[in-house]
Short mmCIF file of C-alpha atoms in Angstrom, two decimals:
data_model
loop_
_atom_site.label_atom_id
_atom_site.label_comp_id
_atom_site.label_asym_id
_atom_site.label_seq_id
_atom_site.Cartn_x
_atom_site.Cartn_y
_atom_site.Cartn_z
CA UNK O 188 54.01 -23.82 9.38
CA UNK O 189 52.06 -26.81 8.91
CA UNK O 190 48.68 -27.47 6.61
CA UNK O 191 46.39 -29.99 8.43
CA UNK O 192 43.76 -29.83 5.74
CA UNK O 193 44.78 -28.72 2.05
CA UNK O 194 41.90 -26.57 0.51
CA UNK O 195 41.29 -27.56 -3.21
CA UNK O 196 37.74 -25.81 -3.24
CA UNK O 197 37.28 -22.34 -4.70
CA UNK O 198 34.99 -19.42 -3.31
CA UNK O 199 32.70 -16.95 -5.53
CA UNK O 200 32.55 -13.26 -4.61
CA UNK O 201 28.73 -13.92 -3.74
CA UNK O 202 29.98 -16.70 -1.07
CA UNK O 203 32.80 -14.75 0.51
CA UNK O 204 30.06 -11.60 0.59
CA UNK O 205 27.51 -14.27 2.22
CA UNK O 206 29.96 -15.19 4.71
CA UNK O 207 31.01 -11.83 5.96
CA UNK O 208 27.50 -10.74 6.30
CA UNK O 209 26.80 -14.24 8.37
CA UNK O 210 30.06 -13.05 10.99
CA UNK O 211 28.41 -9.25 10.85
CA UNK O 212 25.23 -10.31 11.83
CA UNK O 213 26.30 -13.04 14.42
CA UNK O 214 28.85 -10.31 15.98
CA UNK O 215 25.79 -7.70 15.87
CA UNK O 216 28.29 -5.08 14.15
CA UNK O 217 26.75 -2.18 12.51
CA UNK O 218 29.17 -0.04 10.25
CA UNK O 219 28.86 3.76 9.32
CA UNK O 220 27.05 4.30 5.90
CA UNK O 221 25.85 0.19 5.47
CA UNK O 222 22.49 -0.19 5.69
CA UNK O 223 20.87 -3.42 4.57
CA UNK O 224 17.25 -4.20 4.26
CA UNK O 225 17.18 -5.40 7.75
CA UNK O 226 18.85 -2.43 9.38
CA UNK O 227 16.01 -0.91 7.39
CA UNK O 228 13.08 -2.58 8.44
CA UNK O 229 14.42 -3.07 12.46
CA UNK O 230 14.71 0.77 12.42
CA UNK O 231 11.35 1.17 10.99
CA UNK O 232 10.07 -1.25 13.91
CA UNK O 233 12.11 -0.04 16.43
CA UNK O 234 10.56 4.15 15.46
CA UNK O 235 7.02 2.31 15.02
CA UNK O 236 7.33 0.88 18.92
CA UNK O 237 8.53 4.32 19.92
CA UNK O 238 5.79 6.06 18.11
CA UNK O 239 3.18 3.86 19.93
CA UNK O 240 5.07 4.18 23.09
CA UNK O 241 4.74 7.89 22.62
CA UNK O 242 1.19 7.65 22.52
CA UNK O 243 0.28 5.27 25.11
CA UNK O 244 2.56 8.07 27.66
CA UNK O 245 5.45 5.76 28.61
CA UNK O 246 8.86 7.25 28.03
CA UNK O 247 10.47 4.16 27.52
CA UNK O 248 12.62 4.50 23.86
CA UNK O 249 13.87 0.97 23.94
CA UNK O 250 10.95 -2.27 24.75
CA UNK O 251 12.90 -4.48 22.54
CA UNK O 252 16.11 -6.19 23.57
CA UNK O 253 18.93 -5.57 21.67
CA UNK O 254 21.79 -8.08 21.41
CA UNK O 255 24.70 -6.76 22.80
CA UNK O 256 27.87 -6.30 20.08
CA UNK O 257 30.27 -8.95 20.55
CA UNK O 258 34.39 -7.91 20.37
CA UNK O 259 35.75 -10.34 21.76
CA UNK O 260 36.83 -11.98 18.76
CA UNK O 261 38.94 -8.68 18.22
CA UNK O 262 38.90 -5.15 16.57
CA UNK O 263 40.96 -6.48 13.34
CA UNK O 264 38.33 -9.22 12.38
CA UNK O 265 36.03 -6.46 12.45
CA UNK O 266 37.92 -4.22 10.33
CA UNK O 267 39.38 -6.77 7.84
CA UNK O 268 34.68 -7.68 7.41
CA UNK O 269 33.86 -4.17 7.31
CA UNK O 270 36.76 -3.04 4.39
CA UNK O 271 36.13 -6.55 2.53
CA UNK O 272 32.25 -5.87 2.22
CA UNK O 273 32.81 -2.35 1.40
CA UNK O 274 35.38 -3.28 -1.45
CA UNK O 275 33.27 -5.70 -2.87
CA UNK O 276 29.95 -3.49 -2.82
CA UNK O 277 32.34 -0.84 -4.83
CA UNK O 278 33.18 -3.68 -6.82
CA UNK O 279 29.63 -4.60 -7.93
CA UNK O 280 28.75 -1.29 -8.84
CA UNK O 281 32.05 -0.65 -10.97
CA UNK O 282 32.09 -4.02 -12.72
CA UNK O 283 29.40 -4.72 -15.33
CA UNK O 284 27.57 -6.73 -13.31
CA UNK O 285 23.66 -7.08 -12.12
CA UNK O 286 22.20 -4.11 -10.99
CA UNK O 287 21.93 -3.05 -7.18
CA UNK O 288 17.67 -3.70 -7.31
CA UNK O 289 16.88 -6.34 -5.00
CA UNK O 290 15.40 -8.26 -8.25
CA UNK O 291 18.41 -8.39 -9.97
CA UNK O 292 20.83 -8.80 -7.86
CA UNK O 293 22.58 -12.32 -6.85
CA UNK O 294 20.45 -14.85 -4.68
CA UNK O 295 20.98 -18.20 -3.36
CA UNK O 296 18.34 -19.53 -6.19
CA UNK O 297 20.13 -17.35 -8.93
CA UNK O 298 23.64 -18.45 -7.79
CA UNK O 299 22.52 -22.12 -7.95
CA UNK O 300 20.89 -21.63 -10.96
CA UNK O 301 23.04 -20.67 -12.72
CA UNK O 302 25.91 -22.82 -11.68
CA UNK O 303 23.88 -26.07 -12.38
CA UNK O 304 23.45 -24.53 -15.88
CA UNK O 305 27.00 -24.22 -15.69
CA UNK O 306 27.90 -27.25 -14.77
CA UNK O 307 26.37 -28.77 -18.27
CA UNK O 308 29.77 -27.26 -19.78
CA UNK O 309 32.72 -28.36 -19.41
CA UNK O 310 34.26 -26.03 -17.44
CA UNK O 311 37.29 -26.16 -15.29
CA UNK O 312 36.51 -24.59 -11.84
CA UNK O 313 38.27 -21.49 -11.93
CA UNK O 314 36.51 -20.69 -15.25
CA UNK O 315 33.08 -21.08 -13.38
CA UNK O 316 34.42 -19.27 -11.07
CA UNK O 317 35.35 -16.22 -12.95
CA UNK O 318 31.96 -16.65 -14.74
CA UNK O 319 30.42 -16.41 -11.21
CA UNK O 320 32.22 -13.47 -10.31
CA UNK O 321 32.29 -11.48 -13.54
CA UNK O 322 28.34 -12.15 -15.10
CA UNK O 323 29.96 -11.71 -18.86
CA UNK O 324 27.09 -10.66 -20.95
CA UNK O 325 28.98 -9.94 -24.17
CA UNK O 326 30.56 -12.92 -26.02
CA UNK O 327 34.33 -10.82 -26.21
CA UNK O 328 34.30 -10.36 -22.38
CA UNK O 329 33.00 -14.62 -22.12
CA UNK O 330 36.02 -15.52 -24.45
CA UNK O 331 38.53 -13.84 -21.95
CA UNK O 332 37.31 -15.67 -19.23
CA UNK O 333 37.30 -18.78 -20.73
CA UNK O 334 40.56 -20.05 -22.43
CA UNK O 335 39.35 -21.26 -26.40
CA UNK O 336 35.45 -20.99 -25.49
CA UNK O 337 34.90 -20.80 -29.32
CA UNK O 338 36.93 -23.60 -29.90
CA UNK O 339 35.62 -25.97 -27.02
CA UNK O 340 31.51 -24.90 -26.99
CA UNK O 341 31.25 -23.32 -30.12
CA UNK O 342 29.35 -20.18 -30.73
CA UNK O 343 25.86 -21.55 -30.11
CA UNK O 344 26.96 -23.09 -26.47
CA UNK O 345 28.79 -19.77 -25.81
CA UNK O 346 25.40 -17.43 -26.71
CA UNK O 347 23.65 -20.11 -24.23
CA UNK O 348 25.78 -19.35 -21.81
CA UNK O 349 25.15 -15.07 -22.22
CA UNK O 350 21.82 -15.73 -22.37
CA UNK O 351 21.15 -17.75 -19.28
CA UNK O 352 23.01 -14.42 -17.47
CA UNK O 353 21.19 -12.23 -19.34
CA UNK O 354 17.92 -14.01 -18.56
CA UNK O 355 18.81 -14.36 -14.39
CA UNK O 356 20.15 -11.01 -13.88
CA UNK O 357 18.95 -8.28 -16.59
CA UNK O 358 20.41 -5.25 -16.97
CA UNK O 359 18.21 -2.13 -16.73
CA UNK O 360 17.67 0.14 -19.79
CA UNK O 361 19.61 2.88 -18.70
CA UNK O 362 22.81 0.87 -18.34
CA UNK O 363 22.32 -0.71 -21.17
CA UNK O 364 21.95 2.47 -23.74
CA UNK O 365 25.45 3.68 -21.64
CA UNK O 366 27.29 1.18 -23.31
CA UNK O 367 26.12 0.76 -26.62
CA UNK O 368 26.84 4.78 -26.56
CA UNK O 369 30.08 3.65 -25.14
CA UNK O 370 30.13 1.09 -28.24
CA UNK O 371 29.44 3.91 -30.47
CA UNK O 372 32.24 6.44 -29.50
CA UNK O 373 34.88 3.34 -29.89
CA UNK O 374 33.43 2.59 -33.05
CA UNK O 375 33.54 6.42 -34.46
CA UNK O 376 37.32 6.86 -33.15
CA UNK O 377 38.62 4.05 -35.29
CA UNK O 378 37.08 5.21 -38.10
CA UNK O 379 38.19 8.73 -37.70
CA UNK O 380 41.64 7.17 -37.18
CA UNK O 381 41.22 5.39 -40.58
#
C-alpha cells in the first residue's frame, strides 16, 4: 500500500461526532433509539400536518416529501456511523464531561472557544487534544493529561485553564455533590486504613 497524502492533523471526539452526524444526515439514515432535536421537531411537524390534514377531511398522512435513504454507499458504512455515534454518546455520559443539556453541551462556538484559549499555552497538539476530548475540571485529572503542566504553566496558568472549562461547560449541581461524596468516601477509607 501506498500513502498519497500523509495526515499530520489530529481530530477531537466533537469533530469525528460532527462528521458522522454530517454522513447520517446526507445518507437520510435514521437508527433505532437516536433521536436528535431534529428528528424531534420534523416528527412534531410531520403529526402537526397530519393533524390539520385530519381536519380539513383529506386522508393523505404524508404532504411533505421525504428524501429517500441512500445505501448505495453500502450497509457497513452505515453500521461502522451508527456503532461509532452510539459509543461515543455512551462515552459522554460515562466520562466526566459536560452534561447532556443542550446548554452545556459542546458547540462549534464552545469548541472554538476554547481552543483559541488554548492555543495561548504552549501545548503540543495531542495535549489539546486530550484536553478537547476529556474537559479536565480538577487540576489532578489536568496534570495527567498534560506531561509536567506544573512545571511548564505553573499553578496559576493550570487553574486558568480549569476555569475556562468550568466557565464554558458547567457542571450541574447534582453531579457535582456525586463526586465530592465520591471525594468523601476516598477520603474516609484512607483514614480508616491509617
Amino acid at each position: 500500500m501506498q500513502i498519497l497524502q500523509e495526515r499530520d492533523s489530529f481530530l477531537s471526539n466533537f469533530e469525528v461526532e460532527q462528521h458522522l452526524k454530517n454522513i447520517k444526515r446526507k445518507y437520510n439514515w435514521s437508527f433505532p433509539g437516536d433521536e436528535t432535536e431534529q428528528d424531534t421537531e420534523s416528527q412534531a411537524q410531520q403529526n402537526h400536518q397530519t393533524d390539520a390534514a385530519s381536519r380539513n377531511g383529506t386522508n393523505n398522512k404524508r404532504n411533505v416529501k421525504q428524501k429517500p435513504r441512500f445505501t448505495e454507499c453500502g450497509i457497513d458504512l452505515e453500521i461502522i456511523t451508527r456503532d461509532v455515534l452510539l459509543m461515543m454518546k455512551n462515552n459522554s455520559s460515562n466520562i466526566n464531561n459536560a452534561s447532556a443539556t443542550p446548554d452545556n453541551a459542546m458547540t462549534n462556538t464552545k469548541f472554538k472557544e476554547l481552543m483559541q484559549f488554548l492555543n495561548k499555552y504552549e501545548l503540543m497538539k495531542v495535549e489539546k487534544l486530550q484536553i478537547m476530548n476529556y474537559l479536565p475540571r480538577e487540576l489532578v485529572i489536568l496534570t495527567t493529561l498534560v506531561e509536567e503542566c506544573e512545571e511548564r504553566f505553573g499553578e496559576e496558568g493550570c487553574e486558568e485553564i480549569i476555569a475556562k472549562i468550568r466557565q464554558l461547560f458547567p457542571v450541574e449541581e447534582e453531579e457535582e455533590e456525586e463526586e465530592e461524596e465520591e471525594e468523601e468516601g476516598v477520603q474516609e477509607d484512607a483514614e480508616m486504613e491509617e
